[in-house]
Structure formats: C-alpha cells, structure tokens
Amino acid sequence: MAHAANIESLLIGEIGLLSGGLGSSAEQSGGGYLSAYTDFGPLGSASFVSQGSTDGAILMGTAQGPGDFSAGFLWQGSTAYATTLNGAPSGSIAHGTMSLDLSGFTGEWNGISFSASPDSGTLATAVSHIGNGVYFYTADWTHLVTASDDVPALYYGITFGLHLEGIAVTNLAAPVPEAETYAMMLAGLGLVGLVAHRRRTRT
C-alpha cells in the first residue's frame, strides 16, 4: 500500500488486561475474554469478561462514553467502563504498521475517571491484512497512574496493562458489510487471535 489508510473504526473482539505483572488473561469458551487483577494493591482483586464479537467498535474521531463500545464489568459493587471521553482517537495503517492515538482512552468507575492512555513508548500494535482495506489488529499498552491523572492518592502507583484486538476498518474498505458479517470474520479469525495470544504469553 503506497499511502496510509485512515482507520475508521476498531471493532472489538477482545478487550482486557495484559498477561503478566498485576494482570492475568485467558480466552474463555464462547469467544469471551477473561481478565483478572491478581493483586491490585490496596484495592484487592478484580476481573471481567468481555462480550467477544458482540462488543461494539471504537470510532475514530468520536469521543465515546460509558458502554458505547464495550460492555462494562462489575468491580467492588460498581460498574467500570472503558471510554474515549478524554479525547477522540485516531489512527492509520501504512506498510503493515498501525499507528494509533489513544491519548483519550479512559476508565470510568464509581464516579472516578482514570486515564488509561498508553504511556510513552509502551504502545505495541500488530496488523494482518484481510483484504479490501480491512485488517485484523492487536494493540497492547500500559499506563501508570500518577498525581497528574487527577484521581485520589489511593490509586497512585497502579499500572494498567491493556489489550485490544479485533477488526480494523479503514477508509479504503469496500461498502460496510452487515454486523453479522463482521461477527463471522471475527469468529473465523479466532485461530489467529489464539496464536497471537500465545505469542504474547510467551514473551
């Protein structure tokens, strides 16, 4: 591809935590994704299961609120959500490389808004071209909570390790298929995702 293709949406097949460190992740039957904090310091443990291919899509150029692109998870009696309320995301793919601006990625829980954007140098992405401007993607990053995040001091020093994967649709894609078509594509790419997950686990 000679020119960069602008990403229009990131359909979510999995959303969760990176394996290792505070987090532990594993694929679940039915296409869901289990993630658990094995040790969250003073906050105890937490876990959630994403909704697999029934999750929505992160829309480029749009700030999305709680529940707009992924089902929340219950943590200590309150529902936590991923959002992009701190700033609309953007991205492109060129020469087999995906660039993303996720500086507005945010966690919302119990009335607290946590920045969950990638810290400098931590965002790692990979793409595999499916065809017609559509790609399978993965994105992994970490974020250290500090006083600059404007949250209570109790949360300082916690590092989030986050993971996304699914289908990236660019402006070069053919006319948008029905949602069921993308669900079938995600299911068909399950093996690719499993290989990628095992590769992450080994590294």
PDB file of N, CA and C in Angstrom, residues 1 93-98 125-138 166-170 173 185 189 192:
ATOM      1  N   MET A   1       0.847  -1.181   0.000  1.00  0.00           N
ATOM      2  CA  MET A   1       0.000   0.000   0.000  1.00  0.00           C
ATOM      3  C   MET A   1       0.886   1.236   0.000  1.00  0.00           C
ATOM      4  N   ILE A  93      -3.000   3.016   8.979  1.00  0.00           N
ATOM      5  CA  ILE A  93      -2.198   1.830   8.689  1.00  0.00           C
ATOM      6  C   ILE A  93      -1.431   2.084   7.402  1.00  0.00           C
ATOM      7  N   ALA A  94      -0.127   1.858   7.444  1.00  0.00           N
ATOM      8  CA  ALA A  94       0.712   2.018   6.256  1.00  0.00           C
ATOM      9  C   ALA A  94       1.844   1.011   6.309  1.00  0.00           C
ATOM     10  N   HIS A  95       2.094   0.343   5.185  1.00  0.00           N
ATOM     11  CA  HIS A  95       3.207  -0.598   5.068  1.00  0.00           C
ATOM     12  C   HIS A  95       3.183  -1.646   6.180  1.00  0.00           C
ATOM     13  N   GLY A  96       1.988  -2.129   6.523  1.00  0.00           N
ATOM     14  CA  GLY A  96       1.865  -3.181   7.520  1.00  0.00           C
ATOM     15  C   GLY A  96       2.036  -2.735   8.949  1.00  0.00           C
ATOM     16  N   THR A  97       2.021  -1.425   9.183  1.00  0.00           N
ATOM     17  CA  THR A  97       2.194  -0.883  10.528  1.00  0.00           C
ATOM     18  C   THR A  97       0.996  -0.026  10.900  1.00  0.00           C
ATOM     19  N   MET A  98       0.467  -0.210  12.105  1.00  0.00           N
ATOM     20  CA  MET A  98      -0.665   0.580  12.572  1.00  0.00           C
ATOM     21  C   MET A  98      -0.196   1.631  13.566  1.00  0.00           C
ATOM     22  N   THR A 125       1.561  -2.440  18.532  1.00  0.00           N
ATOM     23  CA  THR A 125       0.452  -2.836  17.668  1.00  0.00           C
ATOM     24  C   THR A 125       0.932  -3.836  16.623  1.00  0.00           C
ATOM     25  N   ALA A 126      -0.015  -4.591  16.109  1.00  0.00           N
ATOM     26  CA  ALA A 126       0.267  -5.513  15.009  1.00  0.00           C
ATOM     27  C   ALA A 126      -0.978  -5.607  14.147  1.00  0.00           C
ATOM     28  N   VAL A 127      -0.789  -5.736  12.836  1.00  0.00           N
ATOM     29  CA  VAL A 127      -1.921  -5.860  11.919  1.00  0.00           C
ATOM     30  C   VAL A 127      -1.644  -6.962  10.906  1.00  0.00           C
ATOM     31  N   SER A 128      -2.721  -7.554  10.423  1.00  0.00           N
ATOM     32  CA  SER A 128      -2.656  -8.551   9.361  1.00  0.00           C
ATOM     33  C   SER A 128      -3.762  -8.230   8.370  1.00  0.00           C
ATOM     34  N   HIS A 129      -3.393  -7.982   7.108  1.00  0.00           N
ATOM     35  CA  HIS A 129      -4.360  -7.558   6.104  1.00  0.00           C
ATOM     36  C   HIS A 129      -5.278  -8.710   5.729  1.00  0.00           C
ATOM     37  N   ILE A 130      -6.574  -8.486   5.865  1.00  0.00           N
ATOM     38  CA  ILE A 130      -7.566  -9.476   5.466  1.00  0.00           C
ATOM     39  C   ILE A 130      -7.946  -9.271   4.007  1.00  0.00           C
ATOM     40  N   GLY A 131      -8.090  -8.003   3.610  1.00  0.00           N
ATOM     41  CA  GLY A 131      -8.460  -7.668   2.242  1.00  0.00           C
ATOM     42  C   GLY A 131      -9.409  -6.490   2.201  1.00  0.00           C
ATOM     43  N   ASN A 132      -9.398  -5.759   1.068  1.00  0.00           N
ATOM     44  CA  ASN A 132     -10.314  -4.633   0.860  1.00  0.00           C
ATOM     45  C   ASN A 132     -10.251  -3.598   1.978  1.00  0.00           C
ATOM     46  N   GLY A 133      -9.039  -3.304   2.449  1.00  0.00           N
ATOM     47  CA  GLY A 133      -8.883  -2.262   3.454  1.00  0.00           C
ATOM     48  C   GLY A 133      -9.324  -2.660   4.843  1.00  0.00           C
ATOM     49  N   VAL A 134      -9.449  -3.955   5.109  1.00  0.00           N
ATOM     50  CA  VAL A 134      -9.854  -4.464   6.417  1.00  0.00           C
ATOM     51  C   VAL A 134      -8.705  -5.291   6.991  1.00  0.00           C
ATOM     52  N   TYR A 135      -8.427  -5.115   8.289  1.00  0.00           N
ATOM     53  CA  TYR A 135      -7.277  -5.744   8.926  1.00  0.00           C
ATOM     54  C   TYR A 135      -7.684  -6.395  10.244  1.00  0.00           C
ATOM     55  N   PHE A 136      -6.982  -7.466  10.605  1.00  0.00           N
ATOM     56  CA  PHE A 136      -7.009  -7.966  11.974  1.00  0.00           C
ATOM     57  C   PHE A 136      -5.944  -7.182  12.735  1.00  0.00           C
ATOM     58  N   TYR A 137      -6.256  -6.718  13.948  1.00  0.00           N
ATOM     59  CA  TYR A 137      -5.296  -5.904  14.697  1.00  0.00           C
ATOM     60  C   TYR A 137      -5.193  -6.380  16.144  1.00  0.00           C
ATOM     61  N   THR A 138      -4.070  -6.069  16.766  1.00  0.00           N
ATOM     62  CA  THR A 138      -3.914  -6.153  18.215  1.00  0.00           C
ATOM     63  C   THR A 138      -3.225  -4.877  18.676  1.00  0.00           C
ATOM     64  N   GLY A 166      -9.183  -7.223  17.342  1.00  0.00           N
ATOM     65  CA  GLY A 166     -10.404  -7.374  16.560  1.00  0.00           C
ATOM     66  C   GLY A 166     -10.155  -7.010  15.113  1.00  0.00           C
ATOM     67  N   ILE A 167     -11.090  -6.274  14.528  1.00  0.00           N
ATOM     68  CA  ILE A 167     -11.045  -5.908  13.117  1.00  0.00           C
ATOM     69  C   ILE A 167     -10.921  -4.394  12.972  1.00  0.00           C
ATOM     70  N   ALA A 168      -9.919  -3.940  12.224  1.00  0.00           N
ATOM     71  CA  ALA A 168      -9.761  -2.518  11.907  1.00  0.00           C
ATOM     72  C   ALA A 168     -10.310  -2.267  10.508  1.00  0.00           C
ATOM     73  N   VAL A 169     -11.241  -1.334  10.409  1.00  0.00           N
ATOM     74  CA  VAL A 169     -11.846  -0.976   9.128  1.00  0.00           C
ATOM     75  C   VAL A 169     -11.295   0.383   8.711  1.00  0.00           C
ATOM     76  N   THR A 170     -10.719   0.471   7.514  1.00  0.00           N
ATOM     77  CA  THR A 170     -10.127   1.719   7.049  1.00  0.00           C
ATOM     78  C   THR A 170     -11.006   2.387   5.999  1.00  0.00           C
ATOM     79  N   ALA A 173     -11.821   0.516   2.777  1.00  0.00           N
ATOM     80  CA  ALA A 173     -12.657  -0.684   2.803  1.00  0.00           C
ATOM     81  C   ALA A 173     -13.798  -0.560   1.809  1.00  0.00           C
ATOM     82  N   MET A 185     -16.422 -12.904  10.540  1.00  0.00           N
ATOM     83  CA  MET A 185     -14.997 -12.694  10.302  1.00  0.00           C
ATOM     84  C   MET A 185     -14.211 -12.859  11.596  1.00  0.00           C
ATOM     85  N   LEU A 189     -11.365 -15.653  12.555  1.00  0.00           N
ATOM     86  CA  LEU A 189     -10.005 -15.263  12.913  1.00  0.00           C
ATOM     87  C   LEU A 189      -9.631 -15.707  14.320  1.00  0.00           C
ATOM     88  N   VAL A 192      -6.217 -17.111  14.581  1.00  0.00           N
ATOM     89  CA  VAL A 192      -5.170 -16.088  14.506  1.00  0.00           C
ATOM     90  C   VAL A 192      -5.011 -15.412  15.852  1.00  0.00           C
TER      91      VAL A 192
END
